[in-house]
Coordinates of C-alpha atoms and ligand atoms in Angstrom, one line a residue:
M1 CA 0.1 -0.1 0.1
C2 CA 1.2 3.7 0.0
G3 CA 4.8 4.3 0.8
I4 CA 6.4 7.2 2.4
V5 CA 10.0 8.5 2.2
A6 CA 11.3 12.0 3.4
Y7 CA 14.5 13.4 4.3
I8 CA 15.9 16.5 5.9
G9 CA 19.8 17.1 6.4
N10 CA 22.7 18.2 4.2
R11 CA 22.5 15.7 1.1
E12 CA 20.8 16.2 -1.8
V13 CA 17.3 15.0 -1.3
Y14 CA 15.8 14.0 -4.9
P15 CA 18.0 11.0 -5.6
I16 CA 17.2 9.9 -1.7
L17 CA 13.2 10.0 -2.6
I18 CA 13.6 8.4 -5.9
K19 CA 15.6 5.6 -4.5
G20 CA 13.5 5.3 -1.7
L21 CA 10.2 5.3 -3.7
Q22 CA 11.8 2.4 -5.8
R23 CA 12.5 0.2 -2.6
L24 CA 9.0 1.0 -1.5
E25 CA 7.6 -0.3 -4.9
Y26 CA 7.1 -3.8 -3.6
R27 CA 4.3 -2.5 -1.2
G28 CA 2.0 -1.8 -4.5
Y29 CA 1.1 1.5 -5.9
D30 CA -0.4 3.2 -8.8
S31 CA 1.0 6.4 -8.8
A32 CA 4.1 8.4 -7.2
G33 CA 5.2 11.8 -6.4
V34 CA 7.8 14.1 -4.5
A35 CA 7.7 17.6 -2.9
I36 CA 10.9 19.5 -2.7
L37 CA 11.5 22.6 -0.5
N38 CA 14.4 24.9 -1.8
G39 CA 13.3 28.3 -1.4
D40 CA 9.9 27.2 -3.4
L41 CA 7.8 24.2 -2.3
K42 CA 7.7 22.3 -5.5
I43 CA 5.6 19.2 -6.4
F44 CA 6.1 16.7 -9.1
K45 CA 3.8 13.5 -9.3
K46 CA 2.5 11.2 -11.9
A47 CA 0.2 8.2 -12.4
G48 CA 1.9 5.0 -13.2
K49 CA 5.6 4.0 -11.9
V50 CA 8.4 5.5 -10.2
S51 CA 10.1 5.2 -13.2
D52 CA 7.5 7.3 -15.3
L53 CA 7.6 9.9 -12.4
A54 CA 11.6 10.3 -12.7
A55 CA 11.2 10.6 -16.5
S56 CA 8.8 13.3 -16.2
V57 CA 10.8 15.2 -13.8
K58 CA 14.0 15.0 -15.9
G59 CA 15.6 18.3 -17.0
Q60 CA 13.6 20.3 -14.0
D61 CA 15.4 21.7 -11.0
V62 CA 15.0 19.4 -8.2
S63 CA 17.8 20.5 -5.9
G64 CA 17.2 21.0 -2.3
H65 CA 18.0 19.2 1.0
L66 CA 14.4 18.9 2.3
G67 CA 11.5 16.6 0.5
M68 CA 9.3 13.7 0.7
G69 CA 8.0 11.1 -1.5
H70 CA 5.2 9.0 -1.8
T71 CA 3.8 5.9 -3.7
R72 CA 0.0 5.8 -3.7
W73 CA -2.4 2.9 -3.6
A74 CA -5.8 4.5 -4.6
T75 CA -8.6 4.2 -2.1
H76 CA -10.4 7.6 -2.4
G77 CA -10.5 8.8 -6.1
E78 CA -9.0 6.9 -9.2
P79 CA -5.3 6.6 -9.9
N80 CA -4.4 9.6 -11.8
D81 CA -1.9 12.5 -11.8
R82 CA -4.3 14.9 -10.0
N83 CA -5.0 12.4 -6.9
A84 CA -1.4 11.4 -6.8
H85 CA 0.4 12.6 -3.7
P86 CA 1.8 15.0 -2.4
H87 CA -1.0 17.5 -2.1
F88 CA -0.9 21.1 -1.7
S89 CA -2.8 23.3 0.7
Q90 CA -5.2 26.3 -0.6
T91 CA -2.1 28.9 -0.8
K92 CA 0.4 26.1 -1.8
N93 CA 2.2 26.9 1.2
F94 CA 2.2 23.5 2.8
A95 CA 2.3 20.0 1.4
I96 CA 1.4 16.7 2.8
I97 CA 1.7 12.9 2.0
H98 CA -0.3 10.3 3.6
N99 CA -1.1 6.8 4.2
G100 CA -4.3 5.7 5.2
I101 CA -8.0 7.0 5.2
I102 CA -9.5 10.1 6.8
E103 CA -13.0 8.9 7.6
N104 CA -14.8 12.2 8.2
Y105 CA -13.1 13.9 5.3
S106 CA -16.3 14.8 3.7
S107 CA -17.7 16.9 6.6
I108 CA -14.6 18.7 7.2
K109 CA -14.3 19.4 3.5
E110 CA -17.9 20.8 3.3
E111 CA -17.0 23.0 6.3
L112 CA -13.7 24.3 4.6
K113 CA -15.6 24.8 1.1
K114 CA -17.9 27.3 2.8
R115 CA -14.9 29.0 3.9
G116 CA -13.6 29.4 0.3
H117 CA -11.2 26.6 0.2
V118 CA -10.8 24.9 -3.4
F119 CA -10.1 21.5 -3.9
H120 CA -8.1 20.0 -6.7
S121 CA -8.4 16.2 -6.1
D122 CA -10.8 13.6 -4.9
T123 CA -8.9 12.6 -2.0
D124 CA -9.3 12.7 1.7
T125 CA -5.7 13.7 1.9
E126 CA -6.1 17.0 0.4
V127 CA -8.5 17.8 2.9
L128 CA -6.2 17.4 5.8
I129 CA -3.7 19.7 4.5
H130 CA -6.2 22.4 3.8
L131 CA -7.3 22.0 7.5
I132 CA -4.0 22.3 8.6
E133 CA -3.5 25.5 6.8
D134 CA -6.9 26.8 7.9
I135 CA -5.7 26.4 11.7
Y136 CA -2.4 27.7 11.0
Q137 CA -4.0 30.8 9.4
N138 CA -7.0 31.3 11.8
G139 CA -5.3 30.1 14.8
Q140 CA -1.9 32.0 14.6
V141 CA 0.0 29.0 15.6
G142 CA 3.1 27.6 14.2
M143 CA 2.9 24.6 11.9
D144 CA 3.8 22.2 14.5
E145 CA 0.8 23.1 16.4
A146 CA -1.5 23.5 13.5
V147 CA -0.3 19.9 12.5
R148 CA -1.2 18.7 16.0
L149 CA -4.4 20.5 16.4
A150 CA -5.6 19.2 12.9
L151 CA -5.0 15.6 13.9
G152 CA -7.1 16.1 16.8
E153 CA -10.2 16.8 14.6
V154 CA -9.7 13.9 12.1
I155 CA -11.1 10.4 12.7
G156 CA -9.5 7.6 10.7
A157 CA -5.9 6.1 10.0
Y158 CA -3.0 8.0 8.9
A159 CA 0.8 8.4 8.6
I160 CA 1.7 11.6 7.4
V161 CA 4.5 14.0 6.5
V162 CA 4.0 17.7 6.3
L163 CA 6.3 20.3 4.9
G164 CA 5.7 24.2 4.9
K165 CA 7.3 26.5 2.5
D166 CA 8.0 29.1 5.2
H167 CA 9.6 26.3 7.5
P168 CA 12.6 25.4 5.6
T169 CA 14.2 23.7 8.9
E170 CA 11.2 21.8 9.6
M171 CA 9.5 18.5 8.8
I172 CA 6.7 17.1 10.8
A173 CA 5.7 13.3 10.8
A174 CA 2.8 11.4 12.6
R175 CA 1.1 8.1 12.8
K176 CA -2.2 6.7 14.0
G177 CA -2.9 3.2 12.5
S178 CA -0.7 3.3 9.7
P179 CA 3.4 2.7 10.4
I180 CA 6.0 5.5 10.5
V181 CA 9.6 5.0 10.9
V182 CA 12.0 8.0 11.7
G183 CA 15.8 7.1 10.7
V184 CA 18.4 8.9 12.8
G185 CA 21.0 9.8 10.1
K186 CA 24.6 9.4 10.4
E187 CA 25.3 12.9 9.7
E188 CA 24.6 15.6 12.2
G189 CA 21.2 16.8 12.4
E190 CA 19.6 14.6 9.4
Y191 CA 16.6 12.5 9.7
F192 CA 14.8 10.2 7.3
V193 CA 11.1 9.4 7.7
A194 CA 9.5 6.4 5.7
S195 CA 6.6 3.9 6.2
D196 CA 8.9 1.0 6.8
A197 CA 12.7 0.7 7.0
T198 CA 13.5 -0.3 3.4
P199 CA 14.1 3.1 1.9
I200 CA 16.4 4.0 5.1
I201 CA 18.5 1.1 5.6
E202 CA 21.4 2.2 3.4
Y203 CA 21.9 5.4 5.4
T204 CA 21.2 4.2 8.8
N205 CA 20.4 1.3 11.2
N206 CA 19.2 3.5 13.9
V207 CA 15.6 3.9 13.8
I208 CA 12.6 5.0 15.8
Y209 CA 9.2 3.6 15.4
L210 CA 6.6 6.1 16.2
N211 CA 3.8 4.8 18.4
D212 CA 0.2 5.1 17.5
G213 CA -1.0 9.0 18.4
E214 CA 2.5 10.4 18.2
V215 CA 3.9 13.2 16.3
A216 CA 7.7 13.7 15.4
Y217 CA 8.7 17.3 14.9
I218 CA 12.2 17.6 13.3
K219 CA 13.4 21.4 13.6
D220 CA 16.7 22.8 13.1
G221 CA 18.4 19.5 13.3
K222 CA 16.8 18.5 16.4
L223 CA 14.0 15.9 16.9
T224 CA 10.9 16.1 19.5
V225 CA 8.2 13.5 20.0
K226 CA 4.9 14.3 21.5
T227 CA 1.6 12.7 21.4
I228 CA -1.5 14.5 19.8
E229 CA -2.5 15.3 23.3
N230 CA 0.8 17.4 23.6
Q231 CA 2.8 14.9 25.9
V232 CA 6.5 14.7 25.4
K233 CA 7.7 11.4 24.6
T234 CA 11.4 10.1 25.0
P235 CA 11.9 8.3 21.6
Y236 CA 13.3 5.1 21.8
V237 CA 16.1 4.5 19.0
Q238 CA 16.7 1.0 18.1
E239 CA 19.2 -0.8 15.9
L240 CA 17.9 -2.8 13.0
E241 CA 19.5 -5.6 11.8
M242 CA 18.4 -5.6 8.3
K243 CA 20.9 -5.9 5.4
L244 CA 21.0 -3.8 2.1
E245 CA 21.7 -7.0 0.3
E246 CA 18.6 -8.3 1.6
L247 CA 16.8 -5.6 -0.4
E248 CA 18.4 -6.6 -3.7
K249 CA 17.7 -9.1 -6.1
G250 CA 21.3 -10.8 -5.9
G251 CA 21.5 -12.1 -9.3
Y252 CA 17.8 -13.5 -9.5
D253 CA 15.3 -12.1 -12.0
H254 CA 12.7 -11.4 -9.5
F255 CA 12.3 -11.1 -5.7
M256 CA 9.9 -14.0 -5.8
L257 CA 12.2 -16.5 -7.1
K258 CA 15.0 -15.4 -4.8
E259 CA 12.5 -15.7 -2.0
I260 CA 11.7 -19.0 -3.1
Y261 CA 15.2 -20.0 -3.2
E262 CA 16.0 -18.6 0.2
Q263 CA 13.9 -20.8 1.8
P264 CA 16.3 -23.6 2.9
R265 CA 18.1 -20.6 4.8
S266 CA 14.9 -18.8 6.0
I267 CA 13.2 -22.0 7.3
W268 CA 16.4 -22.7 9.3
D269 CA 16.6 -19.2 10.4
S270 CA 13.0 -19.6 12.1
M271 CA 13.9 -22.4 14.0
R272 CA 17.8 -21.4 15.0
G273 CA 18.4 -21.4 18.5
R274 CA 14.9 -22.7 19.5
I275 CA 15.2 -26.5 18.7
D276 CA 17.8 -29.0 19.1
A277 CA 16.6 -32.5 18.2
Q278 CA 19.6 -34.6 19.4
K279 CA 19.5 -32.8 22.9
G280 CA 15.8 -33.0 23.1
F281 CA 15.5 -29.2 23.6
L282 CA 12.9 -26.8 22.6
R283 CA 12.6 -23.1 23.8
M284 CA 10.1 -20.8 22.8
G285 CA 11.3 -17.3 24.4
G286 CA 7.8 -15.5 24.4
M287 CA 5.9 -18.5 25.4
A288 CA 7.6 -19.4 28.5
E289 CA 6.0 -16.3 30.3
Y290 CA 2.5 -17.6 29.3
D291 CA 3.1 -21.4 29.8
A292 CA 0.4 -21.5 32.6
K293 CA -2.0 -19.7 30.0
F294 CA -1.4 -21.9 27.3
A295 CA -1.4 -24.8 29.4
N296 CA -4.9 -24.1 30.6
A297 CA -6.5 -22.6 27.4
K298 CA -9.4 -24.0 26.6
R299 CA -9.5 -22.5 22.9
I300 CA -6.9 -21.2 20.7
L301 CA -8.2 -18.6 18.0
I302 CA -5.8 -18.0 15.1
I303 CA -6.5 -14.7 13.1
G304 CA -4.9 -13.7 9.6
C305 CA -5.6 -12.8 6.0
G306 CA -4.2 -14.1 2.7
T307 CA -1.3 -16.4 3.0
S308 CA -1.1 -15.8 6.7
W309 CA -4.7 -17.3 7.0
H310 CA -3.3 -20.4 5.2
A311 CA -0.5 -20.6 7.7
G312 CA -3.1 -20.6 10.4
L313 CA -5.3 -23.3 8.9
V314 CA -1.9 -25.6 9.0
A315 CA -1.5 -24.6 12.8
E316 CA -4.9 -25.5 13.3
Y317 CA -4.3 -29.1 12.5
L318 CA -0.8 -29.2 14.1
I319 CA -2.1 -27.7 17.5
E320 CA -5.2 -30.2 17.5
D321 CA -3.1 -33.1 16.3
L322 CA 0.0 -32.6 18.7
A323 CA -1.5 -30.5 21.6
R324 CA -5.2 -31.4 21.8
I325 CA -6.4 -27.8 22.2
P326 CA -9.4 -26.7 20.1
V327 CA -8.6 -24.2 17.5
E328 CA -10.4 -21.9 15.4
V329 CA -8.9 -20.1 12.2
E330 CA -10.7 -16.7 11.3
Y331 CA -10.2 -14.3 8.7
A332 CA -9.4 -11.1 10.7
S333 CA -11.7 -9.0 8.7
E334 CA -14.5 -11.5 9.4
F335 CA -13.7 -12.0 13.0
R336 CA -13.5 -8.1 14.0
Y337 CA -17.1 -7.3 12.6
R338 CA -19.1 -10.5 13.2
N339 CA -19.4 -10.1 17.1
P340 CA -17.5 -13.0 18.1
I341 CA -17.4 -14.6 21.4
I342 CA -13.9 -14.2 23.1
N343 CA -13.3 -15.4 26.7
E344 CA -10.7 -14.3 29.1
D345 CA -8.9 -17.6 28.9
D346 CA -8.6 -17.6 25.2
I347 CA -5.5 -17.6 23.4
V348 CA -5.5 -15.6 20.2
I349 CA -2.5 -15.9 17.7
P350 CA -2.5 -13.4 14.8
I351 CA -0.3 -14.3 12.1
S352 CA 1.1 -11.5 9.9
Q353 CA 4.2 -11.2 7.7
S354 CA 4.2 -7.5 7.4
G355 CA 2.9 -6.9 10.9
E356 CA 0.8 -4.0 9.7
T357 CA -2.5 -5.7 8.1
A358 CA -5.1 -3.4 9.2
D359 CA -7.7 -6.0 9.7
T360 CA -5.6 -8.0 11.7
L361 CA -4.6 -5.2 13.9
A362 CA -8.3 -4.2 14.8
A363 CA -9.1 -8.0 15.2
I364 CA -6.3 -7.8 17.7
E365 CA -7.4 -4.7 19.4
L366 CA -10.8 -6.5 19.8
A367 CA -9.6 -9.5 21.3
K368 CA -7.5 -7.5 23.7
S369 CA -10.5 -5.4 24.9
K370 CA -12.2 -8.8 25.7
G371 CA -9.3 -9.7 28.1
A372 CA -7.8 -12.5 25.6
T373 CA -4.0 -13.2 25.7
I374 CA -2.5 -12.4 22.2
F375 CA 0.6 -14.0 21.0
G376 CA 1.7 -13.0 17.7
V377 CA 3.6 -14.5 15.0
C378 CA 5.1 -11.8 12.8
N379 CA 8.1 -11.2 10.4
V380 CA 8.8 -7.7 10.3
V381 CA 10.4 -6.7 13.6
G382 CA 9.2 -3.8 15.2
S383 CA 6.1 -3.7 13.2
S384 CA 2.8 -2.5 14.6
I385 CA 1.3 -6.2 15.4
P386 CA 4.2 -7.1 17.4
R387 CA 3.6 -3.9 19.3
A388 CA 0.2 -4.7 19.9
T389 CA 0.6 -8.1 21.2
H390 CA 1.6 -9.5 24.9
A391 CA 4.2 -11.6 23.7
G392 CA 5.0 -13.6 20.3
A393 CA 7.4 -15.2 18.2
Y394 CA 9.3 -13.4 15.2
T395 CA 9.6 -15.7 12.1
H396 CA 13.0 -14.2 11.1
A397 CA 12.4 -15.2 7.5
G398 CA 14.2 -11.7 6.4
P399 CA 12.5 -8.8 4.3
E400 CA 9.9 -10.5 1.8
I401 CA 9.9 -7.9 -1.0
G402 CA 7.8 -10.1 -3.7
V403 CA 4.1 -9.3 -3.0
A404 CA 3.3 -13.2 -3.5
S405 CA 4.5 -14.6 0.0
T406 CA 6.7 -17.6 -0.2
K407 CA 9.5 -17.7 2.4
A408 CA 7.2 -16.0 5.0
F409 CA 5.0 -18.7 4.5
T410 CA 7.2 -21.6 5.2
A411 CA 8.9 -19.5 8.2
Q412 CA 5.4 -19.0 9.7
V413 CA 4.5 -22.7 9.3
T414 CA 8.0 -23.6 10.9
V415 CA 7.4 -21.5 14.0
L416 CA 3.7 -22.7 14.4
T417 CA 5.2 -26.1 14.2
L418 CA 7.7 -25.3 17.2
M419 CA 4.7 -23.7 19.1
A420 CA 2.4 -26.9 18.3
L421 CA 5.4 -29.1 19.8
Y422 CA 6.0 -26.8 22.6
L423 CA 2.6 -26.9 23.6
A424 CA 2.1 -30.7 23.4
R425 CA 5.2 -31.2 25.6
H426 CA 3.9 -28.9 28.2
R427 CA 0.5 -30.5 28.2
G428 CA 2.1 -33.9 28.1
T429 CA 0.2 -34.8 24.8
I430 CA 3.1 -36.4 22.8
S431 CA 5.4 -38.8 23.7
E432 CA 9.1 -38.2 24.0
S433 CA 9.7 -40.4 21.0
R434 CA 7.4 -39.1 18.7
F435 CA 8.7 -35.4 19.7
Q436 CA 12.1 -36.6 18.8
Q437 CA 10.9 -38.1 15.6
I438 CA 9.1 -34.8 14.4
A439 CA 12.0 -32.4 15.8
S440 CA 14.7 -34.2 13.8
E441 CA 12.6 -34.4 10.9
L442 CA 11.9 -30.7 11.2
E443 CA 15.8 -30.1 11.3
S444 CA 16.1 -32.0 7.8
I445 CA 13.6 -29.9 6.0
P446 CA 15.9 -27.1 4.8
A447 CA 17.8 -30.2 3.1
K448 CA 14.6 -31.4 1.7
V449 CA 13.5 -27.9 0.5
E450 CA 16.9 -27.8 -1.2
Q451 CA 16.2 -31.0 -3.0
V452 CA 12.8 -29.8 -4.2
L453 CA 14.5 -26.7 -5.5
K454 CA 16.6 -28.7 -7.8
L455 CA 13.4 -29.8 -9.7
N456 CA 13.0 -26.0 -10.9
D457 CA 13.7 -26.8 -14.5
K458 CA 11.4 -29.6 -14.8
I459 CA 8.7 -27.5 -13.3
K460 CA 9.5 -24.9 -15.7
V461 CA 8.8 -27.4 -18.6
L462 CA 5.6 -28.2 -17.0
A463 CA 4.7 -24.6 -16.6
S464 CA 5.2 -24.0 -20.3
K465 CA 2.6 -26.7 -21.1
F466 CA -0.3 -25.1 -18.5
K467 CA 0.6 -21.4 -19.0
D468 CA -2.6 -20.9 -21.3
A469 CA -5.1 -22.6 -19.0
H470 CA -8.0 -20.5 -18.0
N471 CA -8.7 -22.3 -14.7
F472 CA -6.8 -24.6 -12.1
L473 CA -8.1 -26.7 -9.5
Y474 CA -5.8 -27.4 -6.5
L475 CA -6.8 -30.4 -4.3
G476 CA -5.4 -31.8 -0.8
R477 CA -6.5 -33.6 2.2
G478 CA -5.5 -33.0 5.8
Y479 CA -2.5 -31.4 5.7
G480 CA -2.5 -31.2 1.9
F481 CA -5.6 -29.1 2.0
P482 CA -3.9 -25.6 3.4
V483 CA -1.1 -26.3 0.7
A484 CA -3.9 -26.5 -2.0
L485 CA -5.4 -23.2 -1.0
E486 CA -1.8 -21.7 -1.1
G487 CA -1.0 -23.1 -4.4
A488 CA -4.3 -21.5 -5.8
L489 CA -3.7 -18.3 -4.2
K490 CA -0.2 -18.2 -5.5
L491 CA -1.4 -18.8 -9.0
K492 CA -4.4 -16.4 -9.0
E493 CA -2.2 -13.6 -7.5
I494 CA 0.7 -13.5 -10.1
S495 CA -0.5 -15.0 -13.3
Y496 CA -4.4 -13.9 -13.0
I497 CA -5.2 -17.4 -13.8
H498 CA -8.3 -18.4 -12.1
A499 CA -7.5 -21.1 -9.6
E500 CA -9.5 -22.7 -6.6
G501 CA -8.2 -24.8 -3.5
Y502 CA -10.6 -27.6 -2.4
P503 CA -10.2 -30.3 0.1
A504 CA -10.0 -33.4 -2.2
A505 CA -13.2 -35.0 -1.0
E506 CA -15.4 -31.9 -1.3
M507 CA -14.8 -31.9 -5.0
K508 CA -17.8 -34.2 -5.6
H509 CA -19.8 -31.5 -3.8
G510 CA -19.2 -28.9 -6.6
P511 CA -15.9 -28.6 -8.4
I512 CA -16.1 -31.8 -10.0
A513 CA -18.8 -30.2 -12.6
L514 CA -16.2 -28.1 -13.8
I515 CA -13.7 -31.0 -14.9
D516 CA -13.1 -31.6 -18.5
E517 CA -10.1 -32.2 -20.6
Q518 CA -9.2 -28.4 -20.1
M519 CA -9.0 -28.5 -16.4
P520 CA -5.4 -28.9 -14.9
V521 CA -6.0 -30.2 -11.7
V522 CA -3.1 -30.1 -9.0
V523 CA -3.2 -32.5 -6.3
I524 CA -1.0 -32.9 -3.2
A525 CA -0.7 -36.7 -2.9
N526 CA 2.1 -37.3 -0.8
K527 CA 2.2 -40.4 1.2
N528 CA 0.4 -39.7 4.5
S529 CA -2.4 -41.1 6.3
S530 CA -5.1 -39.7 3.7
Y531 CA -2.8 -41.0 0.9
E532 CA -5.3 -43.9 -0.3
K533 CA -8.4 -41.4 -0.1
V534 CA -6.4 -39.1 -2.3
V535 CA -5.8 -41.7 -5.1
S536 CA -9.4 -42.3 -5.1
N537 CA -10.1 -38.6 -5.6
I538 CA -7.4 -38.6 -8.5
Q539 CA -9.3 -41.5 -10.1
E540 CA -12.6 -39.4 -9.8
V541 CA -10.7 -36.4 -11.9
K542 CA -9.4 -38.9 -14.4
A543 CA -12.5 -40.5 -15.0
R544 CA -13.8 -37.2 -16.2
K545 CA -10.9 -36.5 -18.3
G546 CA -9.2 -34.0 -16.0
V547 CA -5.5 -33.4 -16.4
V548 CA -3.8 -34.4 -13.1
I549 CA -0.5 -32.9 -12.2
A550 CA 0.3 -34.6 -8.7
I551 CA 2.7 -33.8 -6.1
V552 CA 3.9 -37.1 -4.8
T553 CA 6.6 -38.7 -2.6
E554 CA 9.7 -40.0 -4.4
G555 CA 9.1 -43.5 -5.9
D556 CA 5.5 -43.4 -5.9
E557 CA 4.6 -45.8 -8.7
V558 CA 0.9 -45.7 -8.0
V559 CA 0.1 -42.2 -8.5
R560 CA 2.7 -41.8 -11.5
G561 CA 0.6 -44.6 -13.3
M562 CA -2.4 -42.6 -13.0
A563 CA -1.6 -38.8 -13.2
D564 CA -0.5 -36.9 -16.6
H565 CA 2.4 -35.5 -14.7
V566 CA 4.2 -36.1 -11.3
I567 CA 6.4 -33.8 -9.2
E568 CA 8.5 -36.2 -7.0
I569 CA 9.4 -34.7 -3.5
P570 CA 11.4 -36.2 -0.5
P571 CA 9.2 -38.3 2.0
T572 CA 8.7 -36.4 5.2
D573 CA 6.6 -36.6 8.0
D574 CA 2.7 -36.3 8.0
V575 CA 3.0 -32.8 10.0
L576 CA 5.5 -31.4 7.9
I577 CA 4.0 -32.1 4.5
P578 CA 3.3 -28.5 3.9
L579 CA 6.7 -27.1 4.3
V580 CA 7.9 -29.4 1.5
S581 CA 5.1 -29.6 -0.9
V582 CA 4.2 -25.8 -1.1
V583 CA 7.4 -25.3 -2.7
P584 CA 6.9 -26.9 -6.2
L585 CA 3.6 -25.0 -6.2
Q586 CA 5.3 -21.8 -5.7
L587 CA 7.8 -22.5 -8.6
L588 CA 4.9 -23.7 -10.8
S589 CA 3.2 -20.4 -10.3
Y590 CA 6.2 -18.2 -10.7
H591 CA 7.0 -19.9 -14.1
I592 CA 3.5 -19.7 -15.6
A593 CA 3.4 -15.9 -14.5
V594 CA 6.8 -15.3 -15.9
M595 CA 5.6 -16.9 -19.3
R596 CA 2.5 -15.1 -19.3
G597 CA 4.6 -11.7 -19.2
C598 CA 3.0 -10.8 -15.7
N599 CA 5.0 -8.5 -13.2
V600 CA 5.5 -11.2 -11.0
D601 CA 6.8 -9.0 -7.9
Q602 CA 4.2 -6.4 -8.4
P603 CA 1.1 -7.9 -9.6
R604 CA -1.8 -5.6 -10.6
N605 CA -4.1 -4.1 -7.7
L606 CA -2.3 -6.1 -5.0
A607 CA -0.3 -4.7 -1.9
K608 CA 2.2 -6.3 -0.1
S609 CA 1.2 -4.8 3.4
V610 CA -2.7 -3.9 3.2
T611 CA -2.9 -0.9 5.7
V612 CA -6.5 -0.1 5.1
E613 CA -9.3 -2.3 5.8
Ligands
G6P1 C1 -1.6 -9.1 1.3 C2 -0.3 -9.8 0.8 C3 -0.6 -11.3 1.1 C4 -0.6 -11.6 2.4 C5 -1.8 -10.8 3.2 C6 -1.7 -10.8 4.5 O1 -2.8 -9.5 0.7 O2 -0.4 -9.7 -0.6 O3 0.7 -11.8 0.6 O4 -0.5 -12.8 2.7 O5 -1.7 -9.3 2.6 O6 -0.6 -9.7 4.9 P1 0.3 -10.2 6.3 O7 1.4 -9.1 6.3 O8 -0.7 -9.7 7.5 O9 0.9 -11.4 6.3

């Protein structure tokens, strides 16, 4: 979703902004713009890509040391030059960039119109900068105070940066509901502001995450943080571990492919220091403090969106299977609006890669208000979700840039497997030998994923056979069912081919009607407890002339004899099948999307972190 980058200091600002906006492209956007203050306050903005903006700015004077840039993902008003950010105030003396939604913008707009304000866009954002200027002019207050007072009047979510023509040594940023990171530069008095750390990391590792309702005032090289209620806060500077190389493609054609290939490492990183099968050791730092709560939990609620929700489904199977605690998995967006029953002894596990998904955050707040204990599973360190939870476990997958989630999913599943094992052990629902069996198999997963990655060329050939299909069906049972859902999601997200994931046995209650010789059906058919049943389902598909692509365990001759194509993956424990079987599906959708000429890393209409509901 919308991305923000801003700078104040002694460096030339334009290159920092353009490079920063390119780093933010992964979030998803449809227009981009910059404002530069150098005597005049100038705005350049354009629908389309950051490269379109850069081309349109070519030859113009963009010198200056203070400025801000924005990538916009349209909410209010279609994506065009006019609605792109930054937006000017009435006199053009102030400019704003904004991520989020101002819910009461239309009543404020009407009021300002009566006072002679003229608006040039359809956005809620423009209303806010007009309001700031109105307060500045009529209230006889400084820019800092005008911003603070205006924020007191708006309802909604925002991350904003404001510049004022007559305030050449000032920059103001604020957040409520949408993230803001302030980077403390290495040079004296320089500061960066961004919606996440990716545009900042090449300049500094020292960052401050603003809390909700906080405003950062940077003036004459000094930073002050206050709440909207005017309470001064002491900013907490933390050091980021993120490395610049992690934000580069590193020789791969796309971030998605790089991230698929990173999985042996990222899966390992997500269990590093937490488990040692040989020593029988398993520690989940954040959980220990809540041992009693977990042990007595009558129910666990898992919430998430998209791929994270699929990881939640895997967790449901794992936790019920191993730890025998009832689990419910909910879409965060449904949970928050359906008046759910939440008890004080419930444990709620929100799962999120970005840590910023608005619906997941709101669901957490709801569960918290009912007294539940919130234990998060998150990838982005310092993001809003881990800060809103009581405790949690980071997935340590490293930055994920491709919009389609790959390594974040396998890292989530790894951490959730560790959590299920931890719970099972503490509740005495698993024997030590079974624990050992799963733990040592889990440690061998990175090597097995490495083996699957060697099938890349074969999967590419398969992709070339199916790249023109209009529909796909993905089937799985047991632990293979969430994998079928995730495989279908990957395909539709990046290749725009319609795909549906289904529990294999449910096929006869609907999807079977769709099967004919045009319908590729991907079946997760690994050797596990439901293998025989899946084999029957494959027969049902073949009887209707469907084309079967089966993910099978190495050496499986039975399915080989029935399916049109097989992808053989190494054998593993039932409970760990998702970690190995999802990888060929990621590769299949990647190659199909590339062959169809799709923008794999930034698919149309999608955003990496969805910060509006
Ligand atoms: C967006 C992304 C998906 C992601 C989902 C949930 O739709 O494109 O890849 O699974 O949001 O995001 P989260 O960051 O909460 O895991």
